[in-house]
CSV table of C-alpha atoms and ligand atoms in Angstrom, one decimal:
chain,number,residue,atom,x,y,z
A,604,MET,CA,83.6,163.1,78.9
A,605,ASP,CA,85.7,163.1,82.0
A,606,LEU,CA,88.0,160.1,82.0
A,607,THR,CA,88.3,159.5,85.6
A,608,PRO,CA,90.2,156.6,87.2
A,609,ALA,CA,87.0,154.7,87.7
A,610,LEU,CA,86.1,155.0,84.0
A,611,VAL,CA,89.4,154.1,82.6
A,612,GLY,CA,89.7,151.3,85.1
A,613,ALA,CA,86.6,149.8,84.0
A,614,LEU,CA,87.1,149.9,80.2
A,615,PRO,CA,88.2,146.9,78.6
A,616,LYS,CA,92.0,147.1,78.0
A,617,VAL,CA,94.9,145.4,76.2
A,618,ALA,CA,98.4,144.8,77.6
A,619,LEU,CA,100.8,143.9,74.9
A,620,HIS,CA,104.1,144.8,76.9
A,621,ASP,CA,104.2,143.6,80.3
A,622,HIS,CA,107.2,141.7,81.7
A,623,LEU,CA,106.4,138.7,84.0
A,624,ASP,CA,109.4,139.4,86.1
A,625,GLY,CA,108.7,143.2,86.3
A,626,GLY,CA,105.1,142.6,87.7
A,627,LEU,CA,105.5,140.6,90.9
A,628,ARG,CA,103.2,141.7,93.8
A,629,ALA,CA,105.1,143.2,96.6
A,630,GLN,CA,103.6,140.8,98.8
A,631,THR,CA,104.7,138.0,96.7
A,632,VAL,CA,108.4,139.3,96.8
A,633,LEU,CA,107.9,139.5,100.6
A,634,GLU,CA,106.8,136.0,100.9
A,635,LEU,CA,109.1,134.3,98.5
A,636,SER,CA,112.1,136.1,99.8
A,637,ARG,CA,111.4,135.0,103.2
A,638,GLU,CA,110.6,131.5,102.2
A,639,LEU,CA,114.2,131.3,100.4
A,640,GLY,CA,116.0,133.1,103.2
A,641,LEU,CA,116.9,135.9,101.0
A,642,GLU,CA,117.1,139.5,102.1
A,643,VAL,CA,113.8,141.3,101.7
A,644,PRO,CA,114.3,144.3,99.4
A,645,GLY,CA,113.8,147.5,101.3
A,646,THR,CA,115.1,145.9,104.6
A,647,ALA,CA,118.1,147.2,106.3
A,648,THR,CA,120.1,144.2,107.3
A,649,GLY,CA,119.6,143.4,111.0
A,650,ASP,CA,116.8,145.9,111.5
A,651,GLU,CA,114.6,143.8,113.5
A,652,ALA,CA,112.6,146.6,114.9
A,653,GLN,CA,111.2,147.3,111.5
A,654,PRO,CA,109.8,144.2,110.0
A,655,PRO,CA,109.4,144.5,106.4
A,656,ASP,CA,106.1,144.9,104.9
A,657,ALA,CA,104.7,144.9,101.3
A,658,GLN,CA,104.7,148.7,101.2
A,659,SER,CA,108.4,149.0,102.0
A,660,VAL,CA,109.1,146.3,99.3
A,661,ALA,CA,107.1,148.3,96.6
A,662,ASP,CA,108.8,151.5,97.8
A,663,TRP,CA,112.2,150.0,97.3
A,664,PHE,CA,111.6,148.7,93.6
A,665,HIS,CA,110.1,152.0,92.7
A,666,THR,CA,113.0,154.1,94.1
A,667,ALA,CA,115.8,151.7,92.8
A,668,ALA,CA,114.2,151.7,89.2
A,669,ASP,CA,113.8,155.6,89.4
A,670,SER,CA,117.4,156.2,89.1
A,671,GLY,CA,117.1,157.6,85.5
A,672,SER,CA,119.3,154.9,83.6
A,673,LEU,CA,118.3,151.7,81.9
A,674,PRO,CA,121.2,149.5,83.5
A,675,ALA,CA,120.2,150.6,86.9
A,676,TYR,CA,116.5,150.1,86.2
A,677,LEU,CA,117.5,146.6,84.9
A,678,SER,CA,119.4,145.6,87.9
A,679,THR,CA,116.3,145.6,90.2
A,680,PHE,CA,115.3,142.3,88.1
A,681,GLU,CA,118.0,140.4,89.8
A,682,ARG,CA,115.8,140.5,92.8
A,683,THR,CA,112.7,139.3,91.2
A,684,VAL,CA,114.2,136.6,88.9
A,685,ALA,CA,116.0,135.0,92.0
A,686,LEU,CA,112.3,134.3,93.2
A,687,MET,CA,111.4,132.7,89.9
A,688,GLN,CA,113.5,129.5,89.6
A,689,THR,CA,111.1,126.7,90.5
A,690,ALA,CA,107.9,125.5,88.8
A,691,PRO,CA,105.9,126.3,92.0
A,692,GLN,CA,107.2,130.0,91.9
A,693,LEU,CA,106.8,130.6,88.2
A,694,ARG,CA,103.2,129.1,88.3
A,695,ARG,CA,102.1,131.3,91.2
A,696,ILE,CA,103.6,134.4,89.7
A,697,ALA,CA,102.0,133.7,86.2
A,698,ARG,CA,98.7,133.0,88.0
A,699,GLU,CA,98.8,136.3,89.9
A,700,PHE,CA,99.7,138.1,86.6
A,701,VAL,CA,96.3,137.0,85.3
A,702,GLU,CA,94.7,137.9,88.3
A,703,ASP,CA,96.1,141.3,88.4
A,704,MET,CA,95.3,141.9,84.7
A,705,VAL,CA,91.7,141.0,85.3
A,706,ALA,CA,91.5,143.2,88.3
A,707,ASP,CA,92.7,146.0,86.2
A,708,GLY,CA,90.1,145.4,83.4
A,709,VAL,CA,92.5,144.1,80.8
A,710,VAL,CA,90.9,141.5,78.4
A,711,TYR,CA,93.8,140.7,76.4
A,712,ALA,CA,97.4,140.3,77.7
A,713,GLU,CA,100.6,139.1,76.8
A,714,THR,CA,103.3,138.4,79.2
A,715,ARG,CA,106.8,138.1,78.4
A,716,TRP,CA,110.0,136.8,80.2
A,717,ALA,CA,113.3,135.3,79.3
A,718,PRO,CA,113.4,131.4,80.2
A,719,HIS,CA,117.2,131.2,80.1
A,720,GLN,CA,117.3,133.3,83.4
A,721,HIS,CA,114.9,130.8,85.1
A,722,THR,CA,116.8,127.6,85.0
A,723,GLY,CA,118.8,128.2,88.2
A,724,GLY,CA,116.6,125.8,90.3
A,725,GLY,CA,117.2,122.9,87.8
A,726,LEU,CA,114.2,123.5,85.4
A,727,SER,CA,114.8,122.9,81.7
A,728,LEU,CA,113.6,125.8,79.5
A,729,ASP,CA,110.7,123.8,78.4
A,730,GLU,CA,109.7,122.9,82.0
A,731,ALA,CA,110.0,126.5,83.0
A,732,VAL,CA,107.7,127.6,80.0
A,733,GLN,CA,105.3,124.8,81.0
A,734,ALA,CA,105.1,126.0,84.6
A,735,VAL,CA,104.5,129.7,83.4
A,736,GLN,CA,101.7,128.1,81.0
A,737,ASP,CA,100.2,126.2,84.0
A,738,GLY,CA,99.9,129.4,85.9
A,739,LEU,CA,98.3,131.2,83.1
A,740,ASP,CA,95.8,128.5,82.4
A,741,GLU,CA,94.8,128.5,86.2
A,742,GLY,CA,94.4,132.2,86.2
A,743,VAL,CA,92.2,132.2,83.1
A,744,ALA,CA,90.1,129.2,84.4
A,745,ALA,CA,89.6,131.2,87.6
A,746,ALA,CA,88.6,134.3,85.9
A,747,GLU,CA,86.1,132.4,83.6
A,748,ALA,CA,84.7,130.8,86.7
A,749,ALA,CA,84.2,134.4,88.1
A,750,GLY,CA,82.5,135.5,84.8
A,751,LYS,CA,85.5,137.4,83.7
A,752,ARG,CA,86.9,137.2,80.1
A,753,ILE,CA,90.4,137.3,79.3
A,754,VAL,CA,92.9,136.0,76.6
A,755,VAL,CA,96.4,135.6,77.6
A,756,GLY,CA,99.6,134.6,75.7
A,757,GLN,CA,103.3,134.0,76.5
A,758,LEU,CA,106.2,135.9,74.7
A,759,LEU,CA,109.4,134.2,75.2
A,760,CYS,CA,112.4,136.8,75.3
A,761,TYR,CA,115.9,136.3,73.9
A,762,LEU,CA,118.3,138.5,75.5
A,763,ARG,CA,120.6,140.7,73.4
A,764,HIS,CA,123.6,140.0,75.6
A,765,LEU,CA,123.5,136.5,75.6
A,766,ASP,CA,124.3,133.9,72.8
A,767,PRO,CA,121.6,133.4,69.9
A,768,THR,CA,120.8,129.9,70.5
A,769,ASP,CA,118.0,127.9,68.7
A,770,ASP,CA,116.4,126.4,71.9
A,771,LEU,CA,113.8,129.0,72.4
A,772,VAL,CA,112.6,129.4,68.7
A,773,GLU,CA,112.1,125.4,68.8
A,774,ILE,CA,110.0,125.8,71.9
A,775,ALA,CA,108.0,128.5,70.5
A,776,ILE,CA,107.3,126.5,67.4
A,777,ALA,CA,106.4,123.5,69.5
A,778,ARG,CA,104.2,125.5,71.5
A,779,ARG,CA,102.9,127.8,69.2
A,780,ASP,CA,99.2,126.3,69.4
A,781,SER,CA,99.4,125.8,73.2
A,782,GLY,CA,100.0,129.3,74.7
A,783,VAL,CA,103.3,130.7,73.4
A,784,VAL,CA,102.4,133.4,71.0
A,785,GLY,CA,105.6,134.8,70.0
A,786,LEU,CA,109.2,135.8,70.5
A,787,ASP,CA,110.7,138.9,71.8
A,788,LEU,CA,114.3,140.4,72.1
A,789,ALA,CA,115.2,142.4,75.4
A,790,GLY,CA,118.1,143.3,77.4
A,791,PRO,CA,120.7,146.1,76.7
A,792,GLU,CA,120.0,147.7,73.2
A,793,GLU,CA,123.2,149.7,72.5
A,794,GLY,CA,126.1,147.6,71.2
A,795,PHE,CA,124.0,144.4,71.1
A,796,PRO,CA,122.3,144.4,67.6
A,797,ALA,CA,119.1,142.4,66.9
A,798,SER,CA,120.7,141.1,63.8
A,799,TRP,CA,122.7,138.8,65.8
A,800,PHE,CA,119.3,137.0,66.3
A,801,ARG,CA,118.3,137.2,62.7
A,802,ALA,CA,118.4,133.5,61.9
A,803,GLN,CA,116.2,132.6,65.0
A,804,PHE,CA,113.7,135.3,64.1
A,805,GLU,CA,113.6,134.2,60.5
A,806,ALA,CA,113.0,130.6,61.7
A,807,ALA,CA,110.3,131.6,64.0
A,808,ARG,CA,108.5,133.8,61.3
A,809,ALA,CA,108.8,130.8,58.8
A,810,ALA,CA,107.1,128.7,61.3
A,811,GLY,CA,104.2,131.1,61.9
A,812,VAL,CA,105.7,132.3,65.3
A,813,ARG,CA,105.2,136.1,65.7
A,814,VAL,CA,108.1,138.5,66.6
A,815,THR,CA,108.3,141.7,68.6
A,816,ILE,CA,111.6,143.3,69.4
A,817,HIS,CA,112.7,146.0,71.9
A,818,ALA,CA,114.2,148.7,69.9
A,819,GLY,CA,114.2,152.4,70.1
A,820,GLU,CA,114.2,152.6,73.8
A,821,ALA,CA,118.0,152.8,74.7
A,822,ASP,CA,119.1,153.2,71.2
A,823,GLY,CA,117.7,155.3,68.1
A,824,PRO,CA,116.3,154.7,64.6
A,825,SER,CA,119.1,152.7,63.4
A,826,SER,CA,118.3,150.1,66.1
A,827,ILE,CA,114.6,150.2,65.1
A,828,ALA,CA,115.8,149.6,61.4
A,829,ASP,CA,118.0,146.7,62.6
A,830,ALA,CA,114.8,145.2,64.4
A,831,LEU,CA,112.7,145.5,61.3
A,832,ASP,CA,115.4,144.0,59.3
A,833,CYS,CA,115.0,141.0,61.6
A,834,GLY,CA,111.3,140.7,61.3
A,835,ALA,CA,109.8,142.6,64.1
A,836,GLU,CA,106.1,142.9,63.6
A,837,ARG,CA,106.0,145.1,66.6
A,838,LEU,CA,108.5,147.2,68.4
A,839,GLY,CA,109.0,147.2,72.3
A,840,HIS,CA,108.9,150.9,73.0
A,841,GLY,CA,110.1,152.2,69.6
A,842,VAL,CA,109.5,155.8,70.9
A,843,ARG,CA,112.9,157.2,69.7
A,844,LEU,CA,111.5,156.8,66.3
A,845,ILE,CA,110.6,160.5,67.2
A,846,GLU,CA,114.3,161.3,66.4
A,847,ASP,CA,113.6,160.4,62.7
A,848,ILE,CA,110.7,162.9,62.3
A,849,THR,CA,111.5,166.5,61.8
A,850,GLY,CA,108.9,169.4,62.4
A,851,GLY,CA,106.5,169.9,65.3
A,852,ASP,CA,103.1,169.7,63.9
A,853,VAL,CA,101.6,166.9,61.8
A,854,GLU,CA,101.2,169.1,58.8
A,855,SER,CA,104.8,170.3,58.5
A,856,ALA,CA,106.4,166.9,59.7
A,857,ALA,CA,108.8,165.1,57.5
A,858,LEU,CA,109.4,161.5,58.2
A,859,GLY,CA,112.8,160.1,57.7
A,860,THR,CA,113.5,156.6,56.1
A,861,VAL,CA,113.1,154.6,59.2
A,862,ALA,CA,109.8,156.6,60.6
A,863,GLU,CA,108.3,156.3,57.0
A,864,ARG,CA,109.0,152.5,57.0
A,865,VAL,CA,107.3,152.0,60.4
A,866,HIS,CA,104.3,154.4,59.4
A,867,ARG,CA,103.7,152.7,56.1
A,868,ALA,CA,103.6,149.2,57.5
A,869,GLN,CA,101.8,150.3,60.6
A,870,ILE,CA,104.2,148.5,62.8
A,871,CYS,CA,102.7,148.7,66.3
A,872,LEU,CA,104.8,150.6,68.9
A,873,GLU,CA,104.3,149.0,72.4
A,874,VAL,CA,104.5,152.3,74.4
A,875,CYS,CA,105.1,152.3,78.1
A,876,PRO,CA,105.3,156.0,79.2
A,877,SER,CA,106.1,155.5,83.0
A,878,SER,CA,108.8,153.0,82.2
A,879,ASN,CA,110.3,155.5,79.7
A,880,LEU,CA,110.4,158.3,82.2
A,881,GLN,CA,112.4,156.1,84.5
A,882,THR,CA,115.0,155.3,81.7
A,883,GLY,CA,115.4,158.7,80.7
A,884,ILE,CA,113.5,159.1,77.4
A,885,ALA,CA,111.9,162.2,78.8
A,886,THR,CA,111.8,164.1,82.3
A,887,GLU,CA,108.1,164.9,82.2
A,888,LEU,CA,105.3,162.9,80.6
A,889,ALA,CA,104.3,166.1,78.8
A,890,ASP,CA,107.5,165.9,76.8
A,891,HIS,CA,107.1,162.1,76.0
A,892,PRO,CA,106.7,161.6,72.4
A,893,VAL,CA,103.6,159.3,72.6
A,894,ASP,CA,101.2,162.0,71.8
A,895,ARG,CA,103.2,163.3,68.7
A,896,LEU,CA,103.4,159.7,67.4
A,897,HIS,CA,99.7,159.2,67.9
A,898,ARG,CA,98.9,162.4,66.0
A,899,HIS,CA,101.3,161.5,63.3
A,900,GLY,CA,99.1,158.3,62.8
A,901,PHE,CA,101.6,155.7,64.0
A,902,ALA,CA,100.0,152.5,65.3
A,903,LEU,CA,100.5,152.3,69.1
A,904,ALA,CA,99.3,150.7,72.2
A,905,LEU,CA,99.8,151.6,75.9
A,906,SER,CA,101.2,149.1,78.3
A,907,SER,CA,103.0,149.2,81.7
A,908,ASP,CA,106.2,147.3,80.9
A,909,ASN,CA,107.1,146.7,84.6
A,910,ARG,CA,104.3,147.3,87.0
A,911,LEU,CA,106.4,146.7,90.1
A,912,MET,CA,109.3,148.9,89.1
A,913,SER,CA,107.1,151.7,87.7
A,914,ARG,CA,104.2,151.4,90.4
A,915,THR,CA,101.8,151.3,87.8
A,916,SER,CA,99.0,149.5,85.7
A,917,THR,CA,97.7,149.5,82.2
A,918,SER,CA,94.8,151.7,83.5
A,919,ARG,CA,97.2,154.2,85.1
A,920,GLU,CA,99.2,154.5,81.9
A,921,MET,CA,96.1,155.1,79.8
A,922,LEU,CA,94.8,157.6,82.4
A,923,ARG,CA,98.1,159.4,82.7
A,924,VAL,CA,98.5,159.8,78.9
A,925,ALA,CA,94.8,160.9,78.6
A,926,GLN,CA,95.0,163.6,81.1
A,927,THR,CA,98.4,164.8,80.0
A,928,PHE,CA,97.5,165.3,76.5
A,929,ASP,CA,93.6,165.6,76.5
A,930,TRP,CA,93.0,162.5,74.7
A,931,THR,CA,89.4,161.5,74.6
A,932,LEU,CA,87.5,158.3,74.9
A,933,ALA,CA,87.8,157.9,71.1
A,934,ASP,CA,91.8,158.2,71.5
A,935,LEU,CA,91.6,155.5,74.2
A,936,GLU,CA,89.3,153.3,72.3
A,937,HIS,CA,91.5,153.7,69.2
A,938,VAL,CA,94.6,152.6,71.2
A,939,VAL,CA,92.8,149.6,72.7
A,940,LEU,CA,91.7,148.4,69.3
A,941,THR,CA,95.0,149.0,67.7
A,942,GLY,CA,96.6,146.7,70.7
A,943,LEU,CA,94.0,144.0,70.0
A,944,GLU,CA,94.6,144.2,66.3
A,945,ASN,CA,98.3,143.6,66.8
A,946,GLY,CA,98.0,141.0,69.4
A,947,PHE,CA,99.8,137.8,68.6
A,948,ALA,CA,97.2,135.3,69.7
A,949,PRO,CA,95.0,133.8,67.1
A,950,ALA,CA,93.0,136.3,65.1
A,951,ALA,CA,89.6,134.6,65.8
A,952,LEU,CA,90.0,134.9,69.6
A,953,ARG,CA,91.0,138.6,69.3
A,954,GLU,CA,88.2,139.4,66.9
A,955,ALA,CA,85.7,137.8,69.0
A,956,LEU,CA,87.0,139.9,72.1
A,957,ARG,CA,86.8,143.0,69.9
A,958,ASP,CA,83.1,142.2,68.8
A,959,GLU,CA,81.8,140.8,71.9
A,960,VAL,CA,83.7,142.7,74.6
A,961,VAL,CA,85.5,145.8,73.7
A,962,LEU,CA,83.2,147.4,71.1
A,963,PRO,CA,80.2,147.0,73.1
A,964,ALA,CA,81.9,148.3,76.3
A,965,PHE,CA,82.9,151.5,74.6
A,966,ARG,CA,79.7,151.9,73.0
A,967,ALA,CA,77.9,151.5,76.5
A,968,VAL,CA,80.2,154.4,77.9
A,969,ARG,CA,79.6,156.6,74.9
A,970,GLY,CA,75.7,155.9,75.3
A,971,ALA,CA,75.9,156.7,79.0
A,972,GLU,CA,77.2,160.2,78.0
A,973,PRO,CA,74.5,163.0,78.4
A,974,ASP,CA,75.3,164.5,75.0
A,975,ALA,CA,75.6,161.4,73.1
B,1519,ZN,ZN1,110.1,145.9,78.1
């Protein structure tokens, strides 16, 4: 079957790894920058002859993020985070997140963001979380009114380079039945071990709050082991696990201790190929470990990480991987179901989506195939 953009775009998809501050619409960046009197990204100062438009904003983010290093990539977020400091701003961006997910065919999405970075306008952490929740709820209600089904949850991110405070875990526990589905750890990986946050993640797990941790992106297998020791149930990226696997093909491969541990527990890797190319995991998608990890039987889901910086979408990530590695519809279905199975929203919601939306949709596409 030909996996065309139209076909993949229409498939029901899962987005486990999508940063709220990395997915702003270029048009929203333009409008909010103007409202706040901030320089519009992509504008040469004083260049009145060339009024900025959404396209030049989009180009600026993609180029700035394309420099090949994680620190440079992360610096583009200063521009988006500055536009997300009040309740109306957060609500709007969260609502647009849901609208964009629905438009991309995503039926289950988790958005992640770091509330500590969004209190500059005077919001408390909890008020900021409520503003995002309001936007997500509005987006979901609008989708339902339009006959579209989507389940959305928030992941609250601790940042590796900030102090391990208890405030976020307390908010996550208080809101675990009202939209916050888990905690994450983001930020510079090398030199900032997850274990500094072990007490917070243990408290979260003990209270039934789920945990994912960015690891195995800017650092190798030892960082992944550190994340697992802190209770990570999924890994943000995790792709440098490949450094713990020797031998090329599946039959002759030997898994090291960390790879074996991830494989045995089927810890889900949240793989975001385009983002990884921008931060230097590989230079070409053909050299990215996603296909090897998939063939080795690791649990993995595909996401876009930062749609604005990588000028991508969940559909595009799936399509690019499928085209590069000759994946079939069955491979994509496996990845979508793996993502859904490893989502942090209540199991009943995810199982209903699987049985009523995802499986029937893939069945219908298979049924439409002439040779089926
Ligand atoms: Zn990320």
